[in-house]
XYZ file of C-alpha atoms in Angstrom:
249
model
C 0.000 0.000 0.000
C 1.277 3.745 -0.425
C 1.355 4.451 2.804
C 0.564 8.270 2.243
C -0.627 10.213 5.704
C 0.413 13.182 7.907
C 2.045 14.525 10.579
C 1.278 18.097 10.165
C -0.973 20.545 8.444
C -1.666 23.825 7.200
C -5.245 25.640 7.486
C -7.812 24.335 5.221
C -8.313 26.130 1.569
C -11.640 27.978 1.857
C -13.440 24.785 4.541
C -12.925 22.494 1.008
C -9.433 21.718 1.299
C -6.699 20.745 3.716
C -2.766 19.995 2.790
C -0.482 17.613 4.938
C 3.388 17.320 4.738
C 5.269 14.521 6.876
C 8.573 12.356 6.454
C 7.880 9.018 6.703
C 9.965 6.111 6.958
C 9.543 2.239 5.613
C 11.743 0.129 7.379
C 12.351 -3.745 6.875
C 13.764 -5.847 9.649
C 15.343 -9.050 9.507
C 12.663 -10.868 12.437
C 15.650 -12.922 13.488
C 17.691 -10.538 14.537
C 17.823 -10.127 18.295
C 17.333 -6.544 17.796
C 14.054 -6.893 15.698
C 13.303 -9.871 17.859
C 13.214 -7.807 21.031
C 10.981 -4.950 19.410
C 8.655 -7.657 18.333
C 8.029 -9.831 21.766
C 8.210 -6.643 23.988
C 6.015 -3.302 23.216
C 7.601 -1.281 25.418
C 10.923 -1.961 23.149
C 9.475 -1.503 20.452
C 8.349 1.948 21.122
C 12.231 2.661 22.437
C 12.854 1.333 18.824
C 10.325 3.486 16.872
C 11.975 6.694 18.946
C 15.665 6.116 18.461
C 15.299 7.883 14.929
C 14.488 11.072 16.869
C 17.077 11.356 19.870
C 18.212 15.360 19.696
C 14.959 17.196 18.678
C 13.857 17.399 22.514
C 15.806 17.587 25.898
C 15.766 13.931 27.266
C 12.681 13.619 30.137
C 10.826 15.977 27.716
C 6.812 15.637 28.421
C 4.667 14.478 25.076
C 7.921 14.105 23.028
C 6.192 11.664 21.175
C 3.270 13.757 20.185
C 5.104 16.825 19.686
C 7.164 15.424 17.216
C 3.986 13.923 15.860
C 5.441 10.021 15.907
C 3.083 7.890 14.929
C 3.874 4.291 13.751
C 2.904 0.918 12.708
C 4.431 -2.350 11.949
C 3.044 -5.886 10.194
C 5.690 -9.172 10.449
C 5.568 -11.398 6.948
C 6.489 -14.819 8.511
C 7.399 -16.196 5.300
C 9.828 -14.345 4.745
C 10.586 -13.415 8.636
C 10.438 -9.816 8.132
C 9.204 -7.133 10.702
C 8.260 -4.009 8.189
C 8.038 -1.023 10.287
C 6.267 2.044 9.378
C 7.248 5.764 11.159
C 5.487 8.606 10.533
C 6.544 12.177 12.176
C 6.759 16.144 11.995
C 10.612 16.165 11.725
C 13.220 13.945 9.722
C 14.751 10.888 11.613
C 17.914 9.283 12.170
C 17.937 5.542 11.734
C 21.870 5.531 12.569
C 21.426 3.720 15.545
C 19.214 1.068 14.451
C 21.722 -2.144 14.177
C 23.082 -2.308 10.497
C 22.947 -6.436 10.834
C 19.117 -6.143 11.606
C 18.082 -4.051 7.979
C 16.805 -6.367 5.625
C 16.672 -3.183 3.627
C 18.400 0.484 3.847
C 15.272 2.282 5.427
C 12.908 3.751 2.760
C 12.404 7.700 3.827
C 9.930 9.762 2.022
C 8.456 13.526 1.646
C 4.845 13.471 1.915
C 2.450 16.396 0.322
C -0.876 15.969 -0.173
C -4.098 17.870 -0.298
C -7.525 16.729 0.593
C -10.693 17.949 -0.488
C -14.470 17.399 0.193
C -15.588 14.173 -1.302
C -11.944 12.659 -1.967
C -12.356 8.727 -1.343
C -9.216 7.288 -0.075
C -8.205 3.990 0.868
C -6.959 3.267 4.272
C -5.539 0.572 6.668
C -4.912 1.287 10.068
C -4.184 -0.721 13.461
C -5.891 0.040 16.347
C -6.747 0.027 19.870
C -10.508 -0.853 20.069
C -11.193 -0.001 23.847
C -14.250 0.991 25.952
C -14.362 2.907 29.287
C -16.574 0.951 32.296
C -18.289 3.654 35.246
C -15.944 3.223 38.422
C -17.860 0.754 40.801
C -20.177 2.923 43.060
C -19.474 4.664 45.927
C -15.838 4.522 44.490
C -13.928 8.463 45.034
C -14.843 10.997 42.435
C -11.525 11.363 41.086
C -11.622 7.857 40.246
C -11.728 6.470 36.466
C -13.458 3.862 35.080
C -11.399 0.772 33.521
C -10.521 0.414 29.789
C -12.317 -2.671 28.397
C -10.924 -3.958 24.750
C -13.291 -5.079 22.479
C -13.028 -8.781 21.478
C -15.055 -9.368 18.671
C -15.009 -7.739 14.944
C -18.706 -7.008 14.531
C -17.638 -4.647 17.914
C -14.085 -3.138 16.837
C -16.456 -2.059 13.564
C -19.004 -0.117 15.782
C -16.387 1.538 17.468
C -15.021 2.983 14.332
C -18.163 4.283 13.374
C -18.586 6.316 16.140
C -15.663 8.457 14.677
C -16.845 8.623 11.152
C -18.301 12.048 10.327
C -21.099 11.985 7.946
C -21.275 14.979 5.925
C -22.541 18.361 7.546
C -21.420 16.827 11.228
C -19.366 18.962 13.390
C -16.029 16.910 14.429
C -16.953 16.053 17.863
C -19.896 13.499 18.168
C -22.622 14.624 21.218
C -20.725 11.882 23.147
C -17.430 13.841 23.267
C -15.817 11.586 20.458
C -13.601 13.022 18.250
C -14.348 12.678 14.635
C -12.226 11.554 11.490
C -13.725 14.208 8.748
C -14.565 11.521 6.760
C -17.371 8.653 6.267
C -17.374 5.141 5.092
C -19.932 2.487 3.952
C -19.750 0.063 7.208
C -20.550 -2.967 5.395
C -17.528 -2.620 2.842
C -15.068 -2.282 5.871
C -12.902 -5.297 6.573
C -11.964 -5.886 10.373
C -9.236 -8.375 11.621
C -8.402 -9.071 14.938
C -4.650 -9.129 15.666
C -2.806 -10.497 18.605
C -2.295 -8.446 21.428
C 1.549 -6.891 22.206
C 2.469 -7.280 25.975
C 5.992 -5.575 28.148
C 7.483 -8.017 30.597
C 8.524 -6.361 33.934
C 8.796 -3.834 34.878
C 5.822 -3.455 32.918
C 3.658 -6.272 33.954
C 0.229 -5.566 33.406
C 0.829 -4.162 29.925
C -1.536 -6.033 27.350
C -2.554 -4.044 24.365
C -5.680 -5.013 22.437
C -5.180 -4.073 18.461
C -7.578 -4.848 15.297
C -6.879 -4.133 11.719
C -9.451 -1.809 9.883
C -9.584 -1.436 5.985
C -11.862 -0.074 3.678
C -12.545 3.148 1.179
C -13.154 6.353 3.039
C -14.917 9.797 1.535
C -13.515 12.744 2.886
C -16.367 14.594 4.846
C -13.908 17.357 6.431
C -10.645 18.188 4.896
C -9.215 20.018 8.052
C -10.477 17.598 10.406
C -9.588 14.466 8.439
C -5.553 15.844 8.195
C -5.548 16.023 11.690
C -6.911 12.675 11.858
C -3.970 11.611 9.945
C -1.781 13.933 11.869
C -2.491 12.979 15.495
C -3.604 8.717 15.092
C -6.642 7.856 16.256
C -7.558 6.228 19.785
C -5.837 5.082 22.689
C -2.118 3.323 22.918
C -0.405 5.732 19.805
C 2.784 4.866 21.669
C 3.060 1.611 20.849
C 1.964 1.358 17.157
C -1.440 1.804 17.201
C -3.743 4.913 15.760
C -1.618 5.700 12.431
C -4.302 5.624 9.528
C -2.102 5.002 6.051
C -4.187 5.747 3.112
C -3.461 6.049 -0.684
């Protein structure tokens, strides 16, 4: 797929149009190389491994270096050919110098990305998610406290929580629920949902178990403005660990 999406934007052309310019990065692992290995078996090194190409931009300890550099990634593993192909999406230009040369399968791909958007483009997209629900605290629990995060289980379920961010034409981007919209809309029955194993983090990180499906399908751009940010920012919860990056061509 031409992995086409954004990291940043510029204001939309008139409420029609909306332009998005990112570097983006296509990288091919050999999967049996301990270092590729690692990132694949532990999410919390595999996020270490997606932000290596951006040590300098921020002091170290910065807050929301992630999202400030708009990092957004996601990564499939061909078993045939045991490859882990990585996908890195961000606001600035990385350094893959300190990825291991022994674990490329392939020189990493970088690209320019410019693209504009308008009103009733149709796109196609792929993206990896993390399909989660919020549960009430139990009563008579303390106000401060939050309800759990439930993952959904089941396609049919990952699918309806997708369409609560679509954004039929003429919709503002934030549903009356407080959802945030995608600026665009899709035909629900033509969308293809597959549920992927979940990515764990040994200690110290016990207790880390994210839920991801796969969501493809043709979208019509509702919003320009909205949609780019879409692109820009990922969708959902867990961005840190390779999930919320919408690719579309």
């Amino acid at each position: 797929m031409n992995t086409t999406t954004s990291a940043s934007h510029a204001p939309s052309d008139r409420g029609g149009a909306a332009r998005f310019v990112a570097s983006q990065t296509l990288m091919t692992l050999d999967a049996r190389h301990p270092f590729a290995g690692k990132s694949l078996i532990d999410a919390q090194d595999m996020h270490r491994t997606v932000m290596s190409g951006f040590a300098g931009w921020l002091d170290d300890g910065s807050p929301d270096a992630r999202s400030r550099m708009g990092v957004l990634s996601t990564w499939t593993v061909d078993l045939r050919k045991a490859q882990l192909n990585l996908v890195v999406q961000s606001s600035v230009p990385a350094d893959w110098s300190r990825i291991p040369r022994a674990a490329l399968a392939e020189p990493p791909n970088v690209l320019t990305v410019d693209r504009t958007f308008r009103t009733g483009d149709r796109v196609d997209f792929r993206t990896v998610v993390n399909p989660v629900r919020s549960t009430p605290p139990p009563r008579g629990s303390q106000p401060t406290k939050r309800g759990d995060r439930v993952a959904h289980t089941r396609p049919e379920h990952v699918k309806g929580w997708f369409a609560r961010r679509l954004q039929p034409l003429g919709e503002p981007p934030v549903a009356p629920d407080g959802v945030t919209r995608i600026g665009a809309d899709a035909d629900l029955e033509r969308l293809a949902v597959r549920m992927l194993p979940k990515v764990s983090s040994p200690a110290p990180h016990k207790g880390l178990r994210i839920a991801r499906a796969e969501i493809k399908g043709t979208l019509t751009v509702t919003d320009p403005k909205t949609f780019v940010a879409a692109l820009a920012q990922g969708i959902g919860h867990a961005r840190a660990y390779s999930c919320g990056l919408i690719l579309v061509r």
